[in-house]
XYZ file of C-alpha atoms in Angstrom:
737
model
C 65.179 98.618 107.833
C 63.391 94.949 108.273
C 60.221 95.479 109.871
C 60.051 91.559 110.017
C 56.110 91.895 109.610
C 54.387 90.446 106.417
C 51.663 91.906 104.613
C 48.182 89.774 105.340
C 45.450 92.157 104.354
C 42.861 90.206 106.869
C 44.705 91.879 110.213
C 47.166 93.923 108.862
C 48.116 96.676 105.769
C 51.678 97.475 105.700
C 51.083 98.376 102.307
C 51.354 102.020 101.232
C 51.720 102.911 104.537
C 54.312 105.377 104.328
C 56.928 103.902 106.446
C 59.687 107.032 106.890
C 57.162 109.744 106.965
C 58.900 110.199 110.728
C 62.507 109.001 111.144
C 64.107 110.617 114.172
C 67.888 110.124 115.675
C 68.972 109.927 119.576
C 72.333 111.016 118.216
C 75.810 109.702 117.607
C 75.338 105.785 119.378
C 72.037 106.167 119.719
C 68.772 104.521 118.787
C 66.636 105.141 115.352
C 63.135 105.917 115.226
C 60.864 105.451 112.867
C 57.053 105.679 111.462
C 54.658 104.661 109.139
C 51.157 106.961 109.900
C 49.508 104.403 107.657
C 49.631 101.562 108.947
C 46.297 99.154 108.638
C 44.678 97.043 111.195
C 41.291 94.724 109.109
C 38.870 94.591 112.493
C 36.315 92.053 111.135
C 32.201 92.253 111.901
C 31.214 89.233 110.364
C 32.023 89.071 107.065
C 32.693 92.555 106.456
C 36.389 94.555 107.560
C 36.447 97.831 109.135
C 39.637 99.340 108.719
C 41.673 101.509 111.434
C 44.537 103.714 110.104
C 46.498 104.048 113.762
C 50.207 103.833 112.461
C 53.367 102.262 113.874
C 56.385 103.201 114.881
C 60.160 100.907 115.225
C 62.865 101.449 117.572
C 65.358 100.100 116.027
C 69.317 100.132 116.702
C 71.911 103.080 114.807
C 72.537 100.246 111.638
C 68.910 100.049 111.702
C 68.832 96.391 112.562
C 66.901 95.020 115.321
C 68.408 94.124 119.420
C 65.891 92.348 120.509
C 67.576 92.789 123.846
C 66.838 96.406 123.812
C 63.419 96.815 125.565
C 63.092 99.804 123.553
C 62.951 98.701 120.232
C 60.738 95.619 121.369
C 58.519 97.279 123.078
C 55.389 98.011 121.011
C 54.739 101.733 120.510
C 51.585 101.209 120.139
C 49.147 103.913 121.989
C 45.856 104.310 119.928
C 43.224 101.011 120.973
C 42.422 99.883 117.557
C 38.916 98.543 118.786
C 37.009 101.876 118.618
C 36.588 103.473 116.391
C 37.094 107.558 115.220
C 35.500 109.039 117.686
C 38.362 107.635 120.339
C 41.732 106.306 118.602
C 40.460 104.403 115.844
C 41.906 106.275 113.314
C 45.337 108.691 115.397
C 47.617 108.195 112.496
C 50.367 107.513 115.107
C 54.049 108.894 114.197
C 52.757 111.169 112.171
C 55.551 113.287 113.653
C 57.544 111.754 116.538
C 61.165 111.660 118.131
C 63.134 111.131 120.999
C 65.640 112.097 123.692
C 67.703 110.615 126.014
C 65.535 108.139 128.130
C 61.779 109.389 125.820
C 60.262 108.667 123.117
C 57.254 110.537 122.271
C 54.410 110.564 118.924
C 51.696 112.991 117.631
C 48.137 111.165 116.541
C 45.973 113.933 115.030
C 43.540 111.682 114.385
C 42.505 110.864 117.455
C 38.987 111.539 118.663
C 37.794 112.910 115.080
C 41.229 114.172 114.457
C 40.633 116.440 117.360
C 44.164 115.115 117.778
C 46.442 113.797 120.600
C 49.846 113.281 121.102
C 51.811 111.166 123.458
C 54.892 109.845 125.539
C 56.764 107.434 126.949
C 59.179 107.496 129.862
C 61.886 105.470 130.751
C 63.555 105.777 134.543
C 66.808 103.241 134.315
C 63.397 100.164 134.927
C 59.786 101.715 134.812
C 57.812 103.156 132.665
C 55.544 105.855 132.425
C 53.008 106.270 129.137
C 51.559 110.237 129.150
C 48.661 111.248 126.761
C 46.889 114.070 126.063
C 42.676 114.619 125.402
C 42.111 118.247 124.640
C 38.894 119.022 126.851
C 36.562 120.831 123.798
C 34.319 119.195 122.165
C 35.551 120.195 118.435
C 37.486 118.603 115.340
C 39.439 118.005 112.519
C 42.161 120.944 115.325
C 44.838 117.908 114.086
C 46.995 118.104 117.497
C 49.960 115.826 117.369
C 50.576 117.314 113.099
C 53.603 117.939 114.547
C 55.874 117.393 118.394
C 59.388 118.446 119.785
C 59.687 117.413 123.688
C 62.636 119.367 125.968
C 63.774 120.365 129.048
C 64.087 124.631 129.838
C 60.965 125.662 128.273
C 58.704 125.991 130.393
C 60.939 124.666 133.432
C 64.452 124.632 133.415
C 64.731 120.266 134.326
C 61.388 119.046 133.581
C 59.968 117.875 130.081
C 57.677 119.435 128.581
C 55.668 118.813 125.078
C 55.152 121.048 121.910
C 52.812 120.155 119.398
C 51.313 121.854 116.248
C 47.412 122.128 116.003
C 47.585 123.831 112.527
C 43.775 123.589 112.124
C 42.929 124.759 115.758
C 39.782 127.366 114.810
C 41.372 128.187 111.816
C 43.873 129.658 112.537
C 45.945 127.112 113.582
C 48.095 126.434 116.925
C 50.928 125.544 119.696
C 50.002 123.828 122.980
C 52.289 123.491 125.413
C 52.088 120.659 126.774
C 53.679 119.159 131.226
C 53.817 115.793 132.871
C 50.511 115.564 135.443
C 51.056 112.317 138.002
C 48.576 109.507 136.147
C 50.208 109.688 132.960
C 48.212 113.104 132.473
C 49.476 116.380 130.175
C 47.919 118.687 130.837
C 48.004 122.541 128.914
C 49.896 124.945 130.411
C 49.732 127.902 127.102
C 48.146 127.944 123.853
C 49.316 130.792 121.334
C 47.262 131.564 118.931
C 47.923 131.346 114.708
C 46.969 134.891 113.085
C 45.665 134.259 109.396
C 42.755 132.040 108.719
C 44.171 129.184 106.772
C 47.962 129.820 107.686
C 48.160 126.035 109.346
C 50.330 127.830 111.762
C 51.158 125.243 114.470
C 52.221 122.553 111.049
C 56.077 123.031 111.669
C 57.338 123.699 115.168
C 61.572 124.388 116.083
C 63.488 124.421 119.021
C 66.331 125.899 119.736
C 68.055 128.611 122.450
C 69.083 131.064 119.975
C 69.873 133.933 122.832
C 72.284 131.516 124.779
C 70.017 132.726 127.821
C 68.833 128.740 129.329
C 65.748 128.542 127.546
C 64.947 126.922 124.629
C 62.597 129.583 122.028
C 60.322 128.443 120.190
C 59.671 129.096 115.902
C 56.190 128.268 114.149
C 56.132 128.098 110.916
C 52.524 129.389 108.911
C 53.680 127.860 105.811
C 49.879 129.014 103.386
C 49.894 132.425 105.833
C 50.079 135.640 102.377
C 50.212 139.215 101.629
C 49.206 139.736 98.484
C 49.723 143.046 98.548
C 53.423 142.422 99.914
C 53.419 139.023 97.485
C 53.916 136.934 100.869
C 53.453 133.007 100.562
C 54.889 131.705 103.621
C 56.105 133.172 107.026
C 57.421 131.207 110.527
C 56.702 132.850 113.813
C 59.197 133.374 115.851
C 58.554 133.334 120.315
C 61.296 134.021 122.453
C 61.324 132.300 125.718
C 60.445 135.475 128.599
C 62.723 133.079 131.215
C 60.310 129.326 131.802
C 57.829 131.972 132.932
C 55.334 131.535 129.550
C 55.992 132.614 125.223
C 54.170 136.289 124.803
C 50.820 135.118 122.802
C 52.391 137.485 119.650
C 55.733 137.062 118.003
C 59.249 139.330 118.564
C 60.273 138.758 114.581
C 58.259 137.633 111.889
C 59.708 136.322 108.670
C 58.090 135.753 105.462
C 59.228 134.386 102.257
C 57.796 134.793 98.566
C 54.614 134.352 97.475
C 53.164 130.640 96.515
C 56.844 129.560 98.197
C 54.511 127.523 101.492
C 57.872 129.659 103.286
C 57.941 127.186 106.638
C 56.591 124.224 106.021
C 59.298 122.622 107.037
C 61.830 124.225 110.695
C 64.362 122.730 112.444
C 67.211 124.056 114.024
C 70.671 122.851 113.379
C 72.845 123.388 115.098
C 75.615 125.516 115.048
C 77.131 125.680 112.102
C 79.498 128.485 112.134
C 80.733 127.575 116.110
C 79.533 131.180 116.756
C 78.226 130.308 119.871
C 74.757 130.714 118.832
C 72.253 128.319 117.540
C 70.635 128.126 113.291
C 67.835 127.468 112.082
C 67.040 126.186 108.462
C 63.863 127.283 107.210
C 62.219 124.818 103.567
C 60.357 126.796 100.675
C 59.741 124.363 98.547
C 57.662 125.503 96.042
C 60.409 128.875 95.427
C 60.942 126.873 92.828
C 62.660 123.456 92.695
C 62.843 124.322 96.266
C 65.144 126.820 98.869
C 66.449 125.947 101.594
C 67.250 129.392 103.816
C 69.348 129.185 106.630
C 69.540 132.198 109.715
C 72.185 132.736 112.195
C 70.850 133.933 116.092
C 73.005 136.681 118.421
C 72.432 137.191 121.505
C 68.580 139.589 120.253
C 67.463 136.202 118.822
C 67.133 135.485 115.892
C 68.434 137.750 113.115
C 65.981 138.818 110.161
C 68.524 138.252 106.967
C 69.140 135.038 105.530
C 72.264 134.331 106.050
C 71.984 131.561 102.595
C 69.877 130.828 100.795
C 70.221 127.469 99.171
C 68.926 126.456 95.689
C 67.289 123.509 94.924
C 68.194 123.937 90.792
C 72.059 125.082 91.442
C 72.381 121.641 92.874
C 72.723 119.762 88.915
C 70.393 116.436 90.437
C 67.961 116.284 87.369
C 64.874 115.555 88.131
C 65.029 117.574 91.681
C 61.718 118.906 92.776
C 60.236 120.526 96.367
C 63.678 120.815 98.271
C 63.697 121.651 101.270
C 60.177 118.929 101.708
C 61.573 118.428 104.789
C 64.492 119.273 107.363
C 67.505 117.422 109.865
C 70.497 118.974 111.429
C 72.969 118.955 114.224
C 74.064 115.885 113.091
C 78.202 115.988 112.275
C 78.051 113.202 109.224
C 81.523 113.811 108.096
C 82.833 114.144 111.224
C 84.714 117.478 110.326
C 83.175 119.558 113.390
C 80.680 120.713 112.100
C 76.930 119.838 112.430
C 76.051 119.354 108.473
C 72.448 119.147 107.476
C 69.555 116.915 104.883
C 66.929 117.976 103.144
C 64.300 116.073 101.681
C 62.036 116.677 98.244
C 59.095 114.694 97.016
C 60.850 114.179 94.000
C 63.349 110.556 95.600
C 65.809 112.243 96.876
C 67.564 113.189 99.825
C 71.023 115.788 99.964
C 73.107 116.155 102.003
C 74.777 119.215 103.005
C 77.552 119.634 104.451
C 78.686 122.611 106.502
C 82.346 124.068 105.844
C 84.939 124.788 108.402
C 84.627 129.147 109.178
C 87.672 130.524 109.415
C 88.049 133.331 112.046
C 90.719 136.174 110.950
C 92.280 136.723 114.507
C 95.337 139.325 115.342
C 94.587 141.212 112.502
C 96.293 144.817 111.940
C 96.781 147.840 109.203
C 99.196 150.120 110.747
C 100.587 153.789 108.737
C 103.324 154.779 110.027
C 103.144 157.493 110.604
C 100.412 158.500 111.931
C 101.086 161.856 111.713
C 102.213 163.251 108.224
C 104.625 166.512 107.290
C 104.335 166.639 104.084
C 107.894 168.273 104.510
C 109.518 164.870 104.941
C 108.609 163.016 102.360
C 110.803 161.403 100.082
C 111.397 160.780 96.544
C 110.292 156.515 97.556
C 108.526 157.397 100.172
C 105.714 159.800 102.853
C 103.939 156.786 104.106
C 104.194 153.404 105.428
C 101.044 150.980 105.816
C 102.062 148.003 107.098
C 99.690 144.550 107.156
C 99.040 141.051 109.212
C 96.686 138.221 109.319
C 96.528 134.998 111.684
C 93.540 132.844 111.996
C 92.897 130.161 114.137
C 89.010 127.491 112.678
C 85.835 128.602 114.366
C 85.596 125.136 116.069
C 88.377 125.086 117.482
C 90.592 122.494 115.693
C 93.644 122.393 116.816
C 95.330 119.807 114.121
C 93.913 122.145 111.168
C 96.690 123.920 109.417
C 95.518 124.273 105.957
C 96.966 127.320 103.565
C 95.029 130.170 103.003
C 95.519 132.279 100.112
C 93.342 135.811 101.444
C 92.601 138.123 98.256
C 92.922 142.224 100.170
C 92.278 145.070 98.276
C 94.343 148.205 100.149
C 92.565 152.251 99.333
C 93.818 155.275 100.180
C 90.681 157.885 100.644
C 88.016 156.248 98.978
C 85.447 158.807 99.690
C 87.491 161.535 97.888
C 87.884 162.287 94.483
C 90.822 162.715 94.126
C 93.150 161.088 96.344
C 95.921 162.719 98.556
C 97.979 159.086 98.105
C 98.863 156.922 96.166
C 101.423 153.063 96.072
C 104.404 153.427 95.039
C 104.956 152.818 91.835
C 101.805 153.350 90.029
C 99.224 156.239 89.643
C 96.631 154.636 91.792
C 95.223 154.537 94.890
C 94.182 151.391 95.261
C 96.639 148.114 96.011
C 95.223 144.398 95.085
C 96.517 141.851 96.725
C 97.089 138.498 97.780
C 98.028 136.905 101.339
C 99.676 133.295 102.475
C 98.640 132.166 105.739
C 100.204 130.737 107.949
C 103.742 131.206 106.226
C 103.141 135.159 105.816
C 102.817 137.040 108.140
C 102.944 141.017 107.414
C 103.287 142.889 104.400
C 104.225 146.953 103.944
C 104.189 148.907 100.960
C 104.736 152.475 100.551
C 102.416 155.320 99.497
C 102.920 158.938 97.794
C 101.457 161.902 98.806
C 99.691 162.909 95.217
C 101.181 166.714 93.657
C 98.817 169.291 94.034
C 96.901 168.171 97.450
C 95.030 171.243 98.819
C 92.972 169.693 101.691
C 95.490 169.064 104.688
C 93.126 169.270 107.508
C 91.535 166.675 107.166
C 92.904 162.487 107.756
C 94.061 160.775 105.212
C 91.113 157.033 105.815
C 93.396 153.526 104.698
C 90.377 151.694 103.936
C 91.377 147.760 103.605
C 88.585 144.953 103.045
C 89.745 141.206 102.009
C 87.659 137.485 101.094
C 88.923 134.024 100.668
C 88.618 133.596 97.101
C 86.436 130.162 95.839
C 88.380 127.698 95.528
C 86.229 124.540 92.675
C 86.593 121.175 94.270
C 88.730 119.038 92.632
C 87.372 115.343 90.232
C 85.005 113.672 92.663
C 85.897 110.241 93.629
C 83.721 107.936 95.803
C 82.942 108.246 99.518
C 83.070 111.267 101.101
C 85.254 114.291 100.396
C 86.998 116.016 103.695
C 85.826 120.592 103.321
C 88.878 121.645 105.261
C 90.746 122.702 102.013
C 87.740 124.768 100.773
C 86.986 126.801 104.107
C 84.750 130.026 103.883
C 85.568 133.172 107.047
C 83.273 133.443 109.661
C 80.580 136.397 107.928
C 79.873 138.091 111.303
C 83.252 139.150 111.712
C 83.764 142.311 109.809
C 86.057 142.152 106.364
C 87.052 145.337 106.176
C 89.277 147.886 108.498
C 90.090 150.982 108.626
C 93.072 153.247 109.815
C 94.045 157.138 109.302
C 97.007 159.806 108.851
C 96.700 162.485 110.321
C 97.796 165.733 108.755
C 100.626 168.231 110.884
C 99.418 171.135 112.112
C 99.805 173.792 114.367
C 96.315 172.692 116.485
C 97.399 171.562 119.577
C 97.166 168.727 121.548
C 94.104 166.662 120.040
C 95.472 168.009 117.063
C 92.164 169.503 116.266
C 92.328 173.509 114.877
C 89.227 175.689 115.784
C 90.040 179.123 113.939
C 88.689 181.945 114.493
C 88.453 183.960 111.248
C 86.928 187.236 111.478
C 86.069 189.681 109.018
C 85.348 193.773 108.438
C 83.954 194.975 105.361
C 83.675 198.161 103.650
C 83.059 200.509 100.123
C 85.514 203.333 100.410
C 86.592 206.140 98.110
C 90.587 205.983 96.652
C 90.747 208.085 100.014
C 90.764 205.374 101.852
C 87.530 206.390 103.030
C 84.115 204.936 104.423
C 81.818 205.505 101.625
C 77.644 205.765 102.963
C 76.695 206.317 100.220
C 76.956 206.293 95.748
C 77.122 209.986 94.304
C 77.029 208.555 91.180
C 77.617 210.534 87.791
C 78.661 209.706 84.132
C 82.342 210.512 84.827
C 82.436 207.480 87.807
C 84.368 205.078 86.701
C 85.282 202.566 89.502
C 84.429 201.282 93.309
C 86.602 200.185 96.084
C 86.111 197.369 98.450
C 88.216 197.714 101.637
C 88.144 193.446 102.813
C 90.068 192.757 106.612
C 90.295 189.144 107.754
C 92.519 188.148 111.216
C 92.186 184.520 112.699
C 93.148 186.352 116.344
C 93.006 184.688 119.847
C 89.654 185.726 122.521
C 88.259 184.499 125.092
C 85.506 181.831 123.692
C 87.993 180.367 120.694
C 91.779 179.598 120.539
C 92.386 181.096 116.459
C 94.195 178.278 115.275
C 95.293 177.651 111.972
C 92.036 177.814 109.807
C 92.842 175.599 106.925
C 91.150 176.403 103.125
C 90.083 179.870 104.203
C 88.545 180.984 101.338
C 86.679 184.358 100.881
C 83.494 184.268 98.823
C 81.554 187.774 97.122
C 78.602 187.443 94.651
C 78.638 191.019 93.346
C 75.687 192.069 91.863
C 75.838 192.535 87.581
C 76.540 196.759 87.896
C 79.662 195.090 89.519
C 82.878 194.394 87.355
C 86.102 192.859 89.032
C 88.540 195.712 87.497
C 91.612 194.386 90.038
C 92.676 192.759 93.634
C 95.487 194.046 95.483
C 97.495 192.287 96.670
C 97.577 190.294 93.052
C 96.083 187.167 92.316
C 94.595 186.712 95.483
C 90.955 186.751 93.570
C 89.171 184.576 90.785
C 86.151 185.479 89.078
C 83.874 183.760 86.973
C 80.048 184.183 87.586
C 80.619 184.395 91.517
C 84.500 185.900 93.705
C 86.922 183.507 95.542
C 89.678 184.661 97.183
C 92.053 182.599 98.924
C 93.161 183.624 101.391
C 95.167 180.454 102.551
C 95.642 177.145 103.277
C 95.585 177.264 106.090
C 95.636 180.958 107.571
C 97.222 180.765 110.196
C 96.880 182.282 113.612
C 97.743 185.772 114.651
C 97.413 185.801 110.434
C 95.901 189.406 108.629
C 95.330 189.973 105.664
C 93.831 193.538 103.684
C 92.621 193.068 100.064
C 91.494 196.570 97.894
C 89.449 195.194 95.249
C 88.097 197.079 92.901
C 85.094 196.809 90.674
C 84.030 199.281 87.074
C 81.066 200.626 87.605
C 79.274 199.781 84.224
C 75.281 199.069 84.728
C 73.634 201.465 87.545
C 70.937 203.887 86.242
C 68.833 205.510 87.253
C 67.365 203.083 88.773
C 69.279 201.382 91.123
C 68.835 202.614 94.939
C 71.453 200.663 96.305
C 74.056 197.983 94.979
C 74.394 194.530 97.061
C 77.189 192.653 97.184
C 77.445 189.067 99.710
C 80.416 188.349 101.611
C 81.417 184.384 103.597
C 84.303 183.391 104.682
C 84.354 179.175 105.134
C 87.801 177.145 106.171
C 87.703 173.375 106.364
C 88.471 173.840 109.988
C 85.933 173.576 113.474
C 84.099 176.757 113.032
C 80.933 177.233 113.364
C 80.026 180.916 113.763
C 80.887 181.587 109.892
C 77.782 183.564 108.681
C 77.764 185.769 105.744
C 77.926 189.447 105.727
C 76.344 191.830 103.196
C 77.445 195.090 102.262
C 75.046 197.923 101.514
C 76.120 200.446 99.265
C 73.550 203.326 98.661
C 73.625 204.859 95.016
C 71.902 208.703 94.110
C 72.825 209.448 90.808
C 73.641 212.797 89.303
C 71.965 213.064 85.396
C 74.076 216.031 84.063
C 72.306 217.140 80.593
C 72.400 219.712 78.109
C 70.069 221.389 75.729
C 70.920 224.121 73.141
C 68.435 226.003 70.539
C 69.623 225.627 67.299
C 67.864 227.977 65.819
C 68.013 231.424 67.761
C 65.701 233.655 65.551
C 62.414 233.240 65.709
C 59.289 235.271 63.545
C 55.782 234.870 63.990
C 52.981 237.355 62.071
C 50.379 238.754 63.479
C 46.991 239.959 63.191
C 44.077 238.639 60.899
C 40.366 237.886 62.265
C 39.787 238.091 66.195
C 38.012 234.897 67.039
C 37.294 233.376 70.215
C 38.283 230.713 71.659
C 35.160 228.777 71.305
C 36.059 229.383 67.361
C 39.767 228.211 66.820
C 38.736 224.942 65.154
C 42.362 224.212 63.613
C 45.781 225.814 64.337
C 46.163 227.774 61.288
C 42.644 229.516 63.839
C 45.219 230.161 66.681
C 47.958 231.810 63.361
C 51.009 232.350 63.358
C 53.123 229.011 65.347
C 56.538 229.760 66.962
C 59.433 226.685 66.437
C 61.231 226.168 68.489
C 64.393 223.813 68.647
C 66.367 221.667 70.387
C 69.264 219.415 70.382
C 70.346 217.539 73.603
C 74.560 217.639 74.321
C 75.253 214.421 71.390
C 78.566 213.400 74.239
C 75.359 212.818 76.847
C 75.180 208.654 77.257
C 72.047 206.808 76.197
C 71.824 204.387 77.760
C 70.173 205.030 80.737
C 67.179 204.490 79.406
C 63.963 206.013 78.208
C 63.895 210.079 78.798
C 61.448 213.014 78.879
C 60.834 216.756 78.634
C 59.638 219.363 80.295
C 58.650 222.534 78.553
C 57.643 225.751 79.700
C 56.626 228.519 78.197
C 54.597 231.611 79.167
C 50.975 231.655 79.676
C 48.639 233.936 80.067
C 44.980 233.338 81.809
C 41.573 233.817 79.661
C 40.420 235.416 78.387
C 43.731 236.916 76.015
C 46.008 234.141 75.362
C 49.158 234.939 74.531
C 50.030 231.590 72.997
C 47.602 228.624 72.886
C 47.328 225.642 72.612
C 43.912 224.313 70.533
C 42.180 221.525 73.123
C 45.524 222.955 75.755
C 46.809 219.937 73.468
C 50.456 220.032 71.406
C 49.746 217.768 68.528
C 51.587 214.715 68.174
C 52.993 215.959 64.631
C 54.759 218.445 65.659
C 57.046 216.608 67.874
C 60.504 215.079 66.516
C 63.125 213.880 68.162
């Protein structure tokens, strides 16, 4: 850009004035604003020069050339007075920020008034020109008001302009000022939004966008030096939702965070509707995260979405020397005229990257149909049981009627994805998964056949057939000069569900709603071999068998319909003393650690079933007080009153013992010296012993644990013992088992 001004160190200095620190466009065919905030005027006091860094902004045409007939371009735009010092506007650094509307140009000057800062606006109405400025009433410097500035309507008034300007050093935590126009060229403060952390630089970046399509501009504020050490957060963006033009809430409705050390939020920009879903999108720069990253956020009727839709990595661009990617952002311009706004990303490494938006494909008229919807397995053939038909059509989200590219979708169909094993498989395969491709717009529909798996058990729950699809990534052709059309490289609308489901029900006798509500009921009792109910078990060694009688029904009552009970199962938990011997009817039950009895699949309406289960009694002891068996009915049909039943059988233990005397001839001798009881010191002093030998019946089982015998014999009182025991005890040496 030719600025026509030559360097003259005696009057002004243009070297290192940072031309381009702010660049803004009025839109297609509009004007361009370019600022140099370090432009310096030189004043002389005698032989001493005084330098005033007032800054300067230029307005040029869309071709960056000067049109002398355009008043916008010939106007000086000098809002600061270089004849004053830093306490006024002599060091205002005009152009640190700035921008355009259709009839307004505005600037930020954070160096004015001892770096308290200021914001300026020039508004044109036909031939009239009005200048506005804001001077904060607080007597405090170093606020940096005007560090960044945005202007727009539908902020605090549906039509009138509101100036939004950042002051990142306001009270050390930063702030954003919302200003309105007043008569006489003043800007009046309407609201101040303050930061929440010292040094976060809240207000160093701001953006306006109607995030929820309510007709009012919402506000996003960057705080790149915000941090949370424990959470490893570095940088934040505050999202304030407009309260229908009355004000903004003091606290953000959403706070976005970046990783530690990333300076997330150093740049924030409204980039337009890049996916053409009707909602504005936002870009956030994190220039110190690696080589720099740019986060893309979408919005919805509820506001900005918390998770980024896309993260663009600077290191993946393949540009040698690129660093601090995302330091600055500019959007809302459709550079390649493909109906999608593009994004320009700046850096501090002499690189500017143009990120162009690819066409977004909406999948419309998407159908997945399974026939029959209600399956009777008896009607299946060897080649088909279920037929699935899938159909696709698409349009471009921007609504370009001329976009008719060949699109190939990759899709995957899967039956019973959440069940193992699945109940369906694709014809010609043993797999329940099918991978295919669908070409549009030529192809409209595809049909696939599925078969039932063998040994099908679950006929109650529907078979869910799911489909997901994607657009395979196509690599670009060899690069050529000029902008390549991106029409051949579309992406799918990520806001659409990329998965569909349909279901196949089984034919069931379950009423018009096809929902089976069973009424399983059970009666159970221990019985004798004569089918008489037992309340107690008279156990002896002759008892070998115990019978359990179970009666299961599924009949209608006033409360329950008694429809088919699918996968009806009876589970029994028995004590170790019982061992399954037999079941009637044969094969109805299987035993492991638990006994399972399959009642039917389904156990039909009005069906009855009687089970007679025989147990071997193998572990009853003298200490066994009762036998408990727990019974539990279950079904995959709907029934919520299937509680466990516990049967308890008391045990009376009868022990039949038999002892016989081995030696029936007893001999003893009487006489000798007469002694009193106190004089007896040994067994021999008592006299001649009586010896008895007893033998237990060898056929008596000994598995009942330790035995204890009680011996009774004649016992006469003192002073004459008929058969005394020394000290009243029986010596262990005289006992043998």
